[in-house]
Amino acid sequence: MTPQDVLSLYEQRINLHRFDELTDFISPDAVFWFSDGSHHGVVAIRQAFEKTWSKIQDEHYWLEDRAWIAQSDLASTCIYTFRWTGLWDGKPAKGQGRGTTTLGKQDGAWRIVHEHLSHFPK
């Protein structure tokens, strides 16, 4: 699979809301930066995802405007706009921001080594 394939499958599987569906795509020592903090390693990343999924019911998450800004045989980085819709406290809600995902080739497979999601600047 290419880095583009991995990111597309990762995006699809996020919407299953089962973290075990994502672990094949995430490096064991990955670092994810979200609005609520930095998460190092799969255990901490799992906790961050599950915390979000518990707050937003019926969430649907997707990526737009992907731009692969760096690509080599060992690493690739994509920037994008992320969007989500769902229910927050039982009421319709939506959000968006900007994201960066870096994938590294590990043991012959592409895995996410870093993800950074943040709000758009004001």
JSON list of C-alpha atoms in Angstrom, two decimals:
[
{"chain": "A", "resi": 1, "resn": "MET", "atom": "CA", "xyz": [0.00, 0.00, 0.00]},
{"chain": "A", "resi": 2, "resn": "THR", "atom": "CA", "xyz": [1.04, 3.59, -0.61]},
{"chain": "A", "resi": 3, "resn": "PRO", "atom": "CA", "xyz": [0.93, 6.33, 2.04]},
{"chain": "A", "resi": 4, "resn": "GLN", "atom": "CA", "xyz": [-2.15, 7.66, 0.25]},
{"chain": "A", "resi": 5, "resn": "ASP", "atom": "CA", "xyz": [-3.85, 4.25, 0.57]},
{"chain": "A", "resi": 6, "resn": "VAL", "atom": "CA", "xyz": [-3.02, 4.07, 4.27]},
{"chain": "A", "resi": 7, "resn": "LEU", "atom": "CA", "xyz": [-4.37, 7.54, 5.00]},
{"chain": "A", "resi": 8, "resn": "SER", "atom": "CA", "xyz": [-7.59, 6.79, 3.09]},
{"chain": "A", "resi": 9, "resn": "LEU", "atom": "CA", "xyz": [-8.17, 3.51, 4.94]},
{"chain": "A", "resi": 10, "resn": "TYR", "atom": "CA", "xyz": [-7.33, 5.17, 8.26]},
{"chain": "A", "resi": 11, "resn": "GLU", "atom": "CA", "xyz": [-9.90, 7.89, 7.52]},
{"chain": "A", "resi": 12, "resn": "GLN", "atom": "CA", "xyz": [-12.56, 5.27, 6.70]},
{"chain": "A", "resi": 13, "resn": "ARG", "atom": "CA", "xyz": [-11.85, 3.12, 9.75]},
{"chain": "A", "resi": 14, "resn": "ILE", "atom": "CA", "xyz": [-11.93, 6.07, 12.15]},
{"chain": "A", "resi": 15, "resn": "ASN", "atom": "CA", "xyz": [-15.66, 6.20, 11.46]},
{"chain": "A", "resi": 16, "resn": "LEU", "atom": "CA", "xyz": [-16.09, 2.66, 12.80]},
{"chain": "A", "resi": 17, "resn": "HIS", "atom": "CA", "xyz": [-15.23, 4.05, 16.27]},
{"chain": "A", "resi": 18, "resn": "ARG", "atom": "CA", "xyz": [-13.24, 0.93, 17.16]},
{"chain": "A", "resi": 19, "resn": "PHE", "atom": "CA", "xyz": [-9.62, 1.76, 17.88]},
{"chain": "A", "resi": 20, "resn": "ASP", "atom": "CA", "xyz": [-8.47, -1.81, 17.16]},
{"chain": "A", "resi": 21, "resn": "GLU", "atom": "CA", "xyz": [-9.36, -1.10, 13.51]},
{"chain": "A", "resi": 22, "resn": "LEU", "atom": "CA", "xyz": [-6.65, 1.62, 13.48]},
{"chain": "A", "resi": 23, "resn": "THR", "atom": "CA", "xyz": [-3.71, -0.02, 15.20]},
{"chain": "A", "resi": 24, "resn": "ASP", "atom": "CA", "xyz": [-2.25, -1.53, 12.01]},
{"chain": "A", "resi": 25, "resn": "PHE", "atom": "CA", "xyz": [-1.84, 2.01, 10.66]},
{"chain": "A", "resi": 26, "resn": "ILE", "atom": "CA", "xyz": [-0.23, 3.60, 13.73]},
{"chain": "A", "resi": 27, "resn": "SER", "atom": "CA", "xyz": [3.41, 3.19, 14.73]},
{"chain": "A", "resi": 28, "resn": "PRO", "atom": "CA", "xyz": [3.78, 1.84, 18.29]},
{"chain": "A", "resi": 29, "resn": "ASP", "atom": "CA", "xyz": [5.81, 4.93, 19.24]},
{"chain": "A", "resi": 30, "resn": "ALA", "atom": "CA", "xyz": [3.72, 7.49, 17.32]},
{"chain": "A", "resi": 31, "resn": "VAL", "atom": "CA", "xyz": [3.08, 10.97, 18.71]},
{"chain": "A", "resi": 32, "resn": "PHE", "atom": "CA", "xyz": [-0.32, 12.60, 18.15]},
{"chain": "A", "resi": 33, "resn": "TRP", "atom": "CA", "xyz": [-0.93, 16.27, 18.97]},
{"chain": "A", "resi": 34, "resn": "PHE", "atom": "CA", "xyz": [-4.57, 17.20, 19.51]},
{"chain": "A", "resi": 35, "resn": "SER", "atom": "CA", "xyz": [-6.26, 20.24, 21.05]},
{"chain": "A", "resi": 36, "resn": "ASP", "atom": "CA", "xyz": [-6.44, 18.43, 24.39]},
{"chain": "A", "resi": 37, "resn": "GLY", "atom": "CA", "xyz": [-2.73, 17.61, 24.52]},
{"chain": "A", "resi": 38, "resn": "SER", "atom": "CA", "xyz": [0.09, 15.41, 23.29]},
{"chain": "A", "resi": 39, "resn": "HIS", "atom": "CA", "xyz": [-0.33, 11.65, 23.18]},
{"chain": "A", "resi": 40, "resn": "HIS", "atom": "CA", "xyz": [2.74, 9.42, 22.99]},
{"chain": "A", "resi": 41, "resn": "GLY", "atom": "CA", "xyz": [2.37, 5.76, 22.02]},
{"chain": "A", "resi": 42, "resn": "VAL", "atom": "CA", "xyz": [-0.60, 3.65, 21.03]},
{"chain": "A", "resi": 43, "resn": "VAL", "atom": "CA", "xyz": [-2.04, 3.35, 24.57]},
{"chain": "A", "resi": 44, "resn": "ALA", "atom": "CA", "xyz": [-2.23, 7.13, 25.04]},
{"chain": "A", "resi": 45, "resn": "ILE", "atom": "CA", "xyz": [-3.51, 7.65, 21.48]},
{"chain": "A", "resi": 46, "resn": "ARG", "atom": "CA", "xyz": [-6.23, 5.04, 22.07]},
{"chain": "A", "resi": 47, "resn": "GLN", "atom": "CA", "xyz": [-7.31, 6.87, 25.23]},
{"chain": "A", "resi": 48, "resn": "ALA", "atom": "CA", "xyz": [-7.55, 10.17, 23.32]},
{"chain": "A", "resi": 49, "resn": "PHE", "atom": "CA", "xyz": [-9.65, 8.64, 20.54]},
{"chain": "A", "resi": 50, "resn": "GLU", "atom": "CA", "xyz": [-11.96, 6.83, 22.92]},
{"chain": "A", "resi": 51, "resn": "LYS", "atom": "CA", "xyz": [-12.43, 9.96, 25.02]},
{"chain": "A", "resi": 52, "resn": "THR", "atom": "CA", "xyz": [-13.48, 11.89, 21.90]},
{"chain": "A", "resi": 53, "resn": "TRP", "atom": "CA", "xyz": [-15.80, 9.11, 20.72]},
{"chain": "A", "resi": 54, "resn": "SER", "atom": "CA", "xyz": [-17.50, 9.06, 24.14]},
{"chain": "A", "resi": 55, "resn": "LYS", "atom": "CA", "xyz": [-18.28, 12.79, 23.85]},
{"chain": "A", "resi": 56, "resn": "ILE", "atom": "CA", "xyz": [-19.44, 12.93, 20.23]},
{"chain": "A", "resi": 57, "resn": "GLN", "atom": "CA", "xyz": [-22.17, 10.44, 19.36]},
{"chain": "A", "resi": 58, "resn": "ASP", "atom": "CA", "xyz": [-22.77, 9.38, 15.75]},
{"chain": "A", "resi": 59, "resn": "GLU", "atom": "CA", "xyz": [-19.59, 11.15, 14.71]},
{"chain": "A", "resi": 60, "resn": "HIS", "atom": "CA", "xyz": [-18.58, 11.17, 11.06]},
{"chain": "A", "resi": 61, "resn": "TYR", "atom": "CA", "xyz": [-15.02, 12.35, 10.33]},
{"chain": "A", "resi": 62, "resn": "TRP", "atom": "CA", "xyz": [-13.44, 13.09, 6.95]},
{"chain": "A", "resi": 63, "resn": "LEU", "atom": "CA", "xyz": [-10.51, 14.81, 5.24]},
{"chain": "A", "resi": 64, "resn": "GLU", "atom": "CA", "xyz": [-10.56, 17.40, 2.46]},
{"chain": "A", "resi": 65, "resn": "ASP", "atom": "CA", "xyz": [-7.99, 19.36, 0.46]},
{"chain": "A", "resi": 66, "resn": "ARG", "atom": "CA", "xyz": [-5.19, 16.82, 0.88]},
{"chain": "A", "resi": 67, "resn": "ALA", "atom": "CA", "xyz": [-1.75, 18.01, -0.20]},
{"chain": "A", "resi": 68, "resn": "TRP", "atom": "CA", "xyz": [1.21, 15.65, -0.01]},
{"chain": "A", "resi": 69, "resn": "ILE", "atom": "CA", "xyz": [3.97, 18.12, 0.78]},
{"chain": "A", "resi": 70, "resn": "ALA", "atom": "CA", "xyz": [6.86, 15.67, 1.19]},
{"chain": "A", "resi": 71, "resn": "GLN", "atom": "CA", "xyz": [7.30, 12.19, -0.17]},
{"chain": "A", "resi": 72, "resn": "SER", "atom": "CA", "xyz": [10.21, 9.77, -0.23]},
{"chain": "A", "resi": 73, "resn": "ASP", "atom": "CA", "xyz": [10.78, 6.04, -0.01]},
{"chain": "A", "resi": 74, "resn": "LEU", "atom": "CA", "xyz": [10.86, 6.26, 3.79]},
{"chain": "A", "resi": 75, "resn": "ALA", "atom": "CA", "xyz": [8.54, 9.10, 4.82]},
{"chain": "A", "resi": 76, "resn": "SER", "atom": "CA", "xyz": [5.54, 11.04, 3.51]},
{"chain": "A", "resi": 77, "resn": "THR", "atom": "CA", "xyz": [3.63, 13.99, 4.94]},
{"chain": "A", "resi": 78, "resn": "CYS", "atom": "CA", "xyz": [0.12, 15.14, 4.09]},
{"chain": "A", "resi": 79, "resn": "ILE", "atom": "CA", "xyz": [-1.63, 18.35, 5.15]},
{"chain": "A", "resi": 80, "resn": "TYR", "atom": "CA", "xyz": [-5.42, 18.66, 4.97]},
{"chain": "A", "resi": 81, "resn": "THR", "atom": "CA", "xyz": [-8.62, 20.09, 6.33]},
{"chain": "A", "resi": 82, "resn": "PHE", "atom": "CA", "xyz": [-10.48, 17.74, 8.67]},
{"chain": "A", "resi": 83, "resn": "ARG", "atom": "CA", "xyz": [-14.19, 17.96, 9.33]},
{"chain": "A", "resi": 84, "resn": "TRP", "atom": "CA", "xyz": [-16.61, 16.16, 11.62]},
{"chain": "A", "resi": 85, "resn": "THR", "atom": "CA", "xyz": [-20.30, 16.07, 12.36]},
{"chain": "A", "resi": 86, "resn": "GLY", "atom": "CA", "xyz": [-22.15, 14.36, 15.18]},
{"chain": "A", "resi": 87, "resn": "LEU", "atom": "CA", "xyz": [-24.18, 14.87, 18.31]},
{"chain": "A", "resi": 88, "resn": "TRP", "atom": "CA", "xyz": [-22.76, 16.72, 21.31]},
{"chain": "A", "resi": 89, "resn": "ASP", "atom": "CA", "xyz": [-24.98, 16.46, 24.39]},
{"chain": "A", "resi": 90, "resn": "GLY", "atom": "CA", "xyz": [-27.68, 15.13, 22.06]},
{"chain": "A", "resi": 91, "resn": "LYS", "atom": "CA", "xyz": [-27.59, 18.21, 19.81]},
{"chain": "A", "resi": 92, "resn": "PRO", "atom": "CA", "xyz": [-26.23, 18.41, 16.25]},
{"chain": "A", "resi": 93, "resn": "ALA", "atom": "CA", "xyz": [-22.66, 19.67, 16.17]},
{"chain": "A", "resi": 94, "resn": "LYS", "atom": "CA", "xyz": [-19.86, 20.03, 13.67]},
{"chain": "A", "resi": 95, "resn": "GLY", "atom": "CA", "xyz": [-16.27, 21.14, 13.57]},
{"chain": "A", "resi": 96, "resn": "GLN", "atom": "CA", "xyz": [-13.24, 21.54, 11.40]},
{"chain": "A", "resi": 97, "resn": "GLY", "atom": "CA", "xyz": [-9.57, 22.30, 11.55]},
{"chain": "A", "resi": 98, "resn": "ARG", "atom": "CA", "xyz": [-6.26, 21.68, 9.91]},
{"chain": "A", "resi": 99, "resn": "GLY", "atom": "CA", "xyz": [-4.23, 18.53, 10.10]},
{"chain": "A", "resi": 100, "resn": "THR", "atom": "CA", "xyz": [-0.84, 17.09, 9.33]},
{"chain": "A", "resi": 101, "resn": "THR", "atom": "CA", "xyz": [-0.10, 13.38, 9.14]},
{"chain": "A", "resi": 102, "resn": "THR", "atom": "CA", "xyz": [3.39, 11.97, 8.67]},
{"chain": "A", "resi": 103, "resn": "LEU", "atom": "CA", "xyz": [3.85, 8.33, 7.72]},
{"chain": "A", "resi": 104, "resn": "GLY", "atom": "CA", "xyz": [7.08, 6.38, 7.96]},
{"chain": "A", "resi": 105, "resn": "LYS", "atom": "CA", "xyz": [7.95, 3.08, 6.35]},
{"chain": "A", "resi": 106, "resn": "GLN", "atom": "CA", "xyz": [8.49, 0.51, 9.09]},
{"chain": "A", "resi": 107, "resn": "ASP", "atom": "CA", "xyz": [9.18, -3.16, 8.42]},
{"chain": "A", "resi": 108, "resn": "GLY", "atom": "CA", "xyz": [7.99, -2.70, 4.84]},
{"chain": "A", "resi": 109, "resn": "ALA", "atom": "CA", "xyz": [4.65, -1.07, 5.76]},
{"chain": "A", "resi": 110, "resn": "TRP", "atom": "CA", "xyz": [3.57, 2.56, 5.96]},
{"chain": "A", "resi": 111, "resn": "ARG", "atom": "CA", "xyz": [2.50, 3.63, 9.46]},
{"chain": "A", "resi": 112, "resn": "ILE", "atom": "CA", "xyz": [1.50, 6.94, 10.97]},
{"chain": "A", "resi": 113, "resn": "VAL", "atom": "CA", "xyz": [4.35, 8.26, 13.10]},
{"chain": "A", "resi": 114, "resn": "HIS", "atom": "CA", "xyz": [2.87, 11.69, 13.80]},
{"chain": "A", "resi": 115, "resn": "GLU", "atom": "CA", "xyz": [-0.49, 13.42, 13.54]},
{"chain": "A", "resi": 116, "resn": "HIS", "atom": "CA", "xyz": [-1.26, 17.01, 14.47]},
{"chain": "A", "resi": 117, "resn": "LEU", "atom": "CA", "xyz": [-4.83, 18.31, 14.44]},
{"chain": "A", "resi": 118, "resn": "SER", "atom": "CA", "xyz": [-5.62, 21.91, 15.41]},
{"chain": "A", "resi": 119, "resn": "HIS", "atom": "CA", "xyz": [-8.16, 24.66, 15.01]},
{"chain": "A", "resi": 120, "resn": "PHE", "atom": "CA", "xyz": [-7.81, 27.14, 12.18]},
{"chain": "A", "resi": 121, "resn": "PRO", "atom": "CA", "xyz": [-6.10, 30.34, 13.34]},
{"chain": "A", "resi": 122, "resn": "LYS", "atom": "CA", "xyz": [-8.44, 33.23, 14.11]}
]
